[in-house]
Structure formats: C-alpha cells, structure tokens
Amino acid sequence: MSISLQKGQKVSLSKESKGLSNVLVGLGWDAVEQRSGLFGLFKAADIDCDATAILLKNGKFVDKTDVVYFGNLVHKSGTVRHMGDNLTGDGDGDDEQIMIDLSKLPPEYDRLVIAVNIYQAAQRHQHFGMIKNAFCRLVDEH
C-alpha cells in the first residue's frame, strides 16, 4: 500500500491501516532548471531537501532527542531511522527515506509528524517553487 501526501495532509495510521507496523516515508525531488551564465544556459541548482520525523508526547514536542533527521539518524528507541542525507535530489525514486516501526514505538508517543524543509533555503535564495516532481509517500512495508 502506498499513499502520496500533499502539503498539510494528515493520515491516521492506526485507524486506516489496522495491523500496520512498518512504514517507509520516502521523499523525492528534482531541481527546476534555470537560465544562468553568460549564454543563458539552463542549469539545475542543487537543492537540499531534508525529511524529518518528530515524535510527540500528548501531542506536544518535549525533547530535542525526539527529532530524527540528517543530524540524528536514529531515535533513542530505535523505532525511527533516517536512512541518510541526500544533498542534491539527483537520481530517480526516493532521495531520502525514514523507516518507522510503529509496532515497537514506545506508548508515550501519540503522534508522529513528518516535516520537509530546504536546508539553508534563505541563504541560498531557494524556495519550494524551485522544485519539480516533489513527492512524499508512505509505504506499508509488510
């Protein structure tokens, strides 16, 4: 089963997928080619999108160790794992992945938020409008 998500979309994993235990969150993107240089040649600037998982207790963010991202690849419980940072979005398919074992997630966590950002977007003058073919999907990994 695969679900493609739109910005701000919410999915109840417990209600809609009884027995769901292992989830893969896949993030993929490509940079839009833009004119640059003396001859106006098209070039795609590298855009570094980052997938992040934030674990909440009673619906609230409590501890920075509950954030899994390129700088903290594995949650202290071992149930959420970021598979590594992609700095450009080059290639087909998922550029970054987060693996989640819902069956072993400690019960004090009642919500899991997936966020996507562009690393150093302000400094690099980048925004999501400069990205094409972006997707974030959930896949049941039974």
PDB file of C-alpha atoms in Angstrom:
ATOM      1  CA  MET A   1       0.000   0.000   0.000  1.00  0.00           C
ATOM      2  CA  SER A   2       1.319   3.451  -0.890  1.00  0.00           C
ATOM      3  CA  ILE A   3      -0.125   6.880  -0.026  1.00  0.00           C
ATOM      4  CA  SER A   4       1.124  10.038  -1.766  1.00  0.00           C
ATOM      5  CA  LEU A   5       0.768  13.048   0.511  1.00  0.00           C
ATOM      6  CA  GLN A   6       0.041  16.676  -0.283  1.00  0.00           C
ATOM      7  CA  LYS A   7       1.199  19.653   1.787  1.00  0.00           C
ATOM      8  CA  GLY A   8      -0.561  19.682   5.159  1.00  0.00           C
ATOM      9  CA  GLN A   9      -2.324  16.346   4.628  1.00  0.00           C
ATOM     10  CA  LYS A  10      -2.921  14.173   7.701  1.00  0.00           C
ATOM     11  CA  VAL A  11      -3.160  10.390   7.737  1.00  0.00           C
ATOM     12  CA  SER A  12      -4.303   8.304  10.702  1.00  0.00           C
ATOM     13  CA  LEU A  13      -2.114   5.235  10.515  1.00  0.00           C
ATOM     14  CA  SER A  14      -3.879   3.401  13.334  1.00  0.00           C
ATOM     15  CA  LYS A  15      -7.461   3.858  12.088  1.00  0.00           C
ATOM     16  CA  GLU A  16      -6.961   3.450   8.342  1.00  0.00           C
ATOM     17  CA  SER A  17      -4.455   0.602   8.422  1.00  0.00           C
ATOM     18  CA  LYS A  18      -5.120  -1.872  11.207  1.00  0.00           C
ATOM     19  CA  GLY A  19      -2.103  -4.098  11.712  1.00  0.00           C
ATOM     20  CA  LEU A  20       0.228  -1.614  10.048  1.00  0.00           C
ATOM     21  CA  SER A  21       3.633  -1.949  11.659  1.00  0.00           C
ATOM     22  CA  ASN A  22       6.476  -0.901   9.356  1.00  0.00           C
ATOM     23  CA  VAL A  23       6.233   2.333   7.403  1.00  0.00           C
ATOM     24  CA  LEU A  24       8.677   3.837   4.931  1.00  0.00           C
ATOM     25  CA  VAL A  25       8.444   7.590   4.387  1.00  0.00           C
ATOM     26  CA  GLY A  26      10.017   8.418   1.027  1.00  0.00           C
ATOM     27  CA  LEU A  27      10.911  11.935  -0.080  1.00  0.00           C
ATOM     28  CA  GLY A  28      11.931  12.690  -3.656  1.00  0.00           C
ATOM     29  CA  TRP A  29      12.584  15.885  -5.585  1.00  0.00           C
ATOM     30  CA  ASP A  30      14.335  17.438  -8.572  1.00  0.00           C
ATOM     31  CA  ALA A  31      15.545  20.992  -9.017  1.00  0.00           C
ATOM     32  CA  VAL A  32      13.964  23.126 -11.748  1.00  0.00           C
ATOM     33  CA  GLU A  33      16.441  24.094 -14.442  1.00  0.00           C
ATOM     34  CA  GLN A  34      17.040  27.841 -14.587  1.00  0.00           C
ATOM     35  CA  ARG A  35      18.875  30.090 -17.036  1.00  0.00           C
ATOM     36  CA  SER A  36      22.259  31.207 -15.809  1.00  0.00           C
ATOM     37  CA  GLY A  37      25.630  32.373 -17.060  1.00  0.00           C
ATOM     38  CA  LEU A  38      26.722  34.463 -19.986  1.00  0.00           C
ATOM     39  CA  PHE A  39      24.871  32.465 -22.644  1.00  0.00           C
ATOM     40  CA  GLY A  40      21.710  31.816 -20.646  1.00  0.00           C
ATOM     41  CA  LEU A  41      22.305  28.089 -20.476  1.00  0.00           C
ATOM     42  CA  PHE A  42      19.921  26.001 -18.418  1.00  0.00           C
ATOM     43  CA  LYS A  43      21.321  24.628 -15.204  1.00  0.00           C
ATOM     44  CA  ALA A  44      19.643  22.994 -12.206  1.00  0.00           C
ATOM     45  CA  ALA A  45      20.961  24.356  -8.922  1.00  0.00           C
ATOM     46  CA  ASP A  46      21.363  21.728  -6.223  1.00  0.00           C
ATOM     47  CA  ILE A  47      18.531  21.903  -3.714  1.00  0.00           C
ATOM     48  CA  ASP A  48      18.974  20.055  -0.445  1.00  0.00           C
ATOM     49  CA  CYS A  49      15.564  18.990   0.882  1.00  0.00           C
ATOM     50  CA  ASP A  50      15.504  17.268   4.251  1.00  0.00           C
ATOM     51  CA  ALA A  51      12.961  14.838   5.672  1.00  0.00           C
ATOM     52  CA  THR A  52      12.427  14.969   9.430  1.00  0.00           C
ATOM     53  CA  ALA A  53      10.357  12.889  11.844  1.00  0.00           C
ATOM     54  CA  ILE A  54       9.242  14.487  15.116  1.00  0.00           C
ATOM     55  CA  LEU A  55       7.818  12.270  17.865  1.00  0.00           C
ATOM     56  CA  LEU A  56       5.277  13.926  20.181  1.00  0.00           C
ATOM     57  CA  LYS A  57       4.083  13.061  23.677  1.00  0.00           C
ATOM     58  CA  ASN A  58       0.474  14.036  24.414  1.00  0.00           C
ATOM     59  CA  GLY A  59       0.534  15.930  21.129  1.00  0.00           C
ATOM     60  CA  LYS A  60       3.476  18.100  22.239  1.00  0.00           C
ATOM     61  CA  PHE A  61       7.151  18.366  21.398  1.00  0.00           C
ATOM     62  CA  VAL A  62       9.062  17.603  24.606  1.00  0.00           C
ATOM     63  CA  ASP A  63      12.694  16.779  23.874  1.00  0.00           C
ATOM     64  CA  LYS A  64      15.134  17.522  21.044  1.00  0.00           C
ATOM     65  CA  THR A  65      16.180  13.848  21.074  1.00  0.00           C
ATOM     66  CA  ASP A  66      12.704  13.099  19.688  1.00  0.00           C
ATOM     67  CA  VAL A  67      13.673  14.629  16.325  1.00  0.00           C
ATOM     68  CA  VAL A  68      15.078  12.261  13.688  1.00  0.00           C
ATOM     69  CA  TYR A  69      16.817  13.953  10.755  1.00  0.00           C
ATOM     70  CA  PHE A  70      20.185  14.023   8.934  1.00  0.00           C
ATOM     71  CA  GLY A  71      21.942  15.086  12.171  1.00  0.00           C
ATOM     72  CA  ASN A  72      20.267  12.442  14.374  1.00  0.00           C
ATOM     73  CA  LEU A  73      19.703   9.366  12.221  1.00  0.00           C
ATOM     74  CA  VAL A  74      18.195   7.018  14.834  1.00  0.00           C
ATOM     75  CA  HIS A  75      15.663   7.757  17.567  1.00  0.00           C
ATOM     76  CA  LYS A  76      16.738   6.662  21.051  1.00  0.00           C
ATOM     77  CA  SER A  77      14.029   3.965  20.970  1.00  0.00           C
ATOM     78  CA  GLY A  78      15.460   2.554  17.725  1.00  0.00           C
ATOM     79  CA  THR A  79      11.998   2.613  16.134  1.00  0.00           C
ATOM     80  CA  VAL A  80      12.548   5.564  13.769  1.00  0.00           C
ATOM     81  CA  ARG A  81      15.563   5.562  11.421  1.00  0.00           C
ATOM     82  CA  HIS A  82      16.611   8.154   8.868  1.00  0.00           C
ATOM     83  CA  MET A  83      18.472   6.395   6.049  1.00  0.00           C
ATOM     84  CA  GLY A  84      20.844   9.254   5.208  1.00  0.00           C
ATOM     85  CA  ASP A  85      21.085  12.724   3.740  1.00  0.00           C
ATOM     86  CA  ASN A  86      20.810  13.454   0.004  1.00  0.00           C
ATOM     87  CA  LEU A  87      22.283  16.868  -0.779  1.00  0.00           C
ATOM     88  CA  THR A  88      21.039  17.340  -4.362  1.00  0.00           C
ATOM     89  CA  GLY A  89      17.910  15.320  -5.199  1.00  0.00           C
ATOM     90  CA  ASP A  90      19.724  13.719  -8.137  1.00  0.00           C
ATOM     91  CA  GLY A  91      18.507  10.331  -9.302  1.00  0.00           C
ATOM     92  CA  ASP A  92      15.167   8.597  -9.567  1.00  0.00           C
ATOM     93  CA  GLY A  93      12.852   7.492  -6.774  1.00  0.00           C
ATOM     94  CA  ASP A  94      13.277   8.325  -3.113  1.00  0.00           C
ATOM     95  CA  ASP A  95      16.082  10.738  -2.345  1.00  0.00           C
ATOM     96  CA  GLU A  96      15.663  10.395   1.423  1.00  0.00           C
ATOM     97  CA  GLN A  97      13.856   7.766   3.466  1.00  0.00           C
ATOM     98  CA  ILE A  98      12.708   7.378   7.041  1.00  0.00           C
ATOM     99  CA  MET A  99      11.842   3.888   8.323  1.00  0.00           C
ATOM    100  CA  ILE A 100       9.329   3.650  11.194  1.00  0.00           C
ATOM    101  CA  ASP A 101       8.436   0.545  13.205  1.00  0.00           C
ATOM    102  CA  LEU A 102       5.058   1.518  14.653  1.00  0.00           C
ATOM    103  CA  SER A 103       4.660  -1.813  16.478  1.00  0.00           C
ATOM    104  CA  LYS A 104       7.678  -1.044  18.701  1.00  0.00           C
ATOM    105  CA  LEU A 105       7.130   2.681  19.154  1.00  0.00           C
ATOM    106  CA  PRO A 106       7.040   3.408  22.927  1.00  0.00           C
ATOM    107  CA  PRO A 107       3.432   4.065  24.063  1.00  0.00           C
ATOM    108  CA  GLU A 108       4.214   7.542  25.435  1.00  0.00           C
ATOM    109  CA  TYR A 109       4.458   8.799  21.843  1.00  0.00           C
ATOM    110  CA  ASP A 110       0.986   9.502  20.490  1.00  0.00           C
ATOM    111  CA  ARG A 111       1.810  11.417  17.334  1.00  0.00           C
ATOM    112  CA  LEU A 112       4.497  11.400  14.667  1.00  0.00           C
ATOM    113  CA  VAL A 113       4.968  14.467  12.466  1.00  0.00           C
ATOM    114  CA  ILE A 114       6.845  14.294   9.166  1.00  0.00           C
ATOM    115  CA  ALA A 115       8.294  17.613   8.016  1.00  0.00           C
ATOM    116  CA  VAL A 116      10.193  18.628   4.895  1.00  0.00           C
ATOM    117  CA  ASN A 117      12.419  21.684   4.586  1.00  0.00           C
ATOM    118  CA  ILE A 118      15.073  23.075   2.258  1.00  0.00           C
ATOM    119  CA  TYR A 119      18.438  23.230   4.004  1.00  0.00           C
ATOM    120  CA  GLN A 120      19.751  26.823   4.161  1.00  0.00           C
ATOM    121  CA  ALA A 121      16.907  27.986   1.911  1.00  0.00           C
ATOM    122  CA  ALA A 122      17.147  31.661   2.916  1.00  0.00           C
ATOM    123  CA  GLN A 123      20.915  31.878   2.480  1.00  0.00           C
ATOM    124  CA  ARG A 124      20.726  30.117  -0.901  1.00  0.00           C
ATOM    125  CA  HIS A 125      17.640  32.082  -2.054  1.00  0.00           C
ATOM    126  CA  GLN A 126      15.723  28.856  -2.669  1.00  0.00           C
ATOM    127  CA  HIS A 127      12.057  28.001  -2.212  1.00  0.00           C
ATOM    128  CA  PHE A 128       9.720  25.107  -2.932  1.00  0.00           C
ATOM    129  CA  GLY A 129       8.640  26.720  -6.213  1.00  0.00           C
ATOM    130  CA  MET A 130      12.117  25.858  -7.499  1.00  0.00           C
ATOM    131  CA  ILE A 131      11.385  22.144  -7.135  1.00  0.00           C
ATOM    132  CA  LYS A 132       9.620  19.881  -9.619  1.00  0.00           C
ATOM    133  CA  ASN A 133       8.402  16.303  -9.266  1.00  0.00           C
ATOM    134  CA  ALA A 134       8.391  16.527  -5.482  1.00  0.00           C
ATOM    135  CA  PHE A 135       6.671  13.773  -3.544  1.00  0.00           C
ATOM    136  CA  CYS A 136       6.382  12.426  -0.064  1.00  0.00           C
ATOM    137  CA  ARG A 137       4.805   8.996   0.284  1.00  0.00           C
ATOM    138  CA  LEU A 138       4.065   6.427   2.950  1.00  0.00           C
ATOM    139  CA  VAL A 139       4.527   2.779   2.124  1.00  0.00           C
ATOM    140  CA  ASP A 140       3.380  -0.170   4.246  1.00  0.00           C
ATOM    141  CA  GLU A 141       6.488  -2.361   4.443  1.00  0.00           C
ATOM    142  CA  HIS A 142       4.881  -5.697   5.435  1.00  0.00           C
TER     143      HIS A 142
END
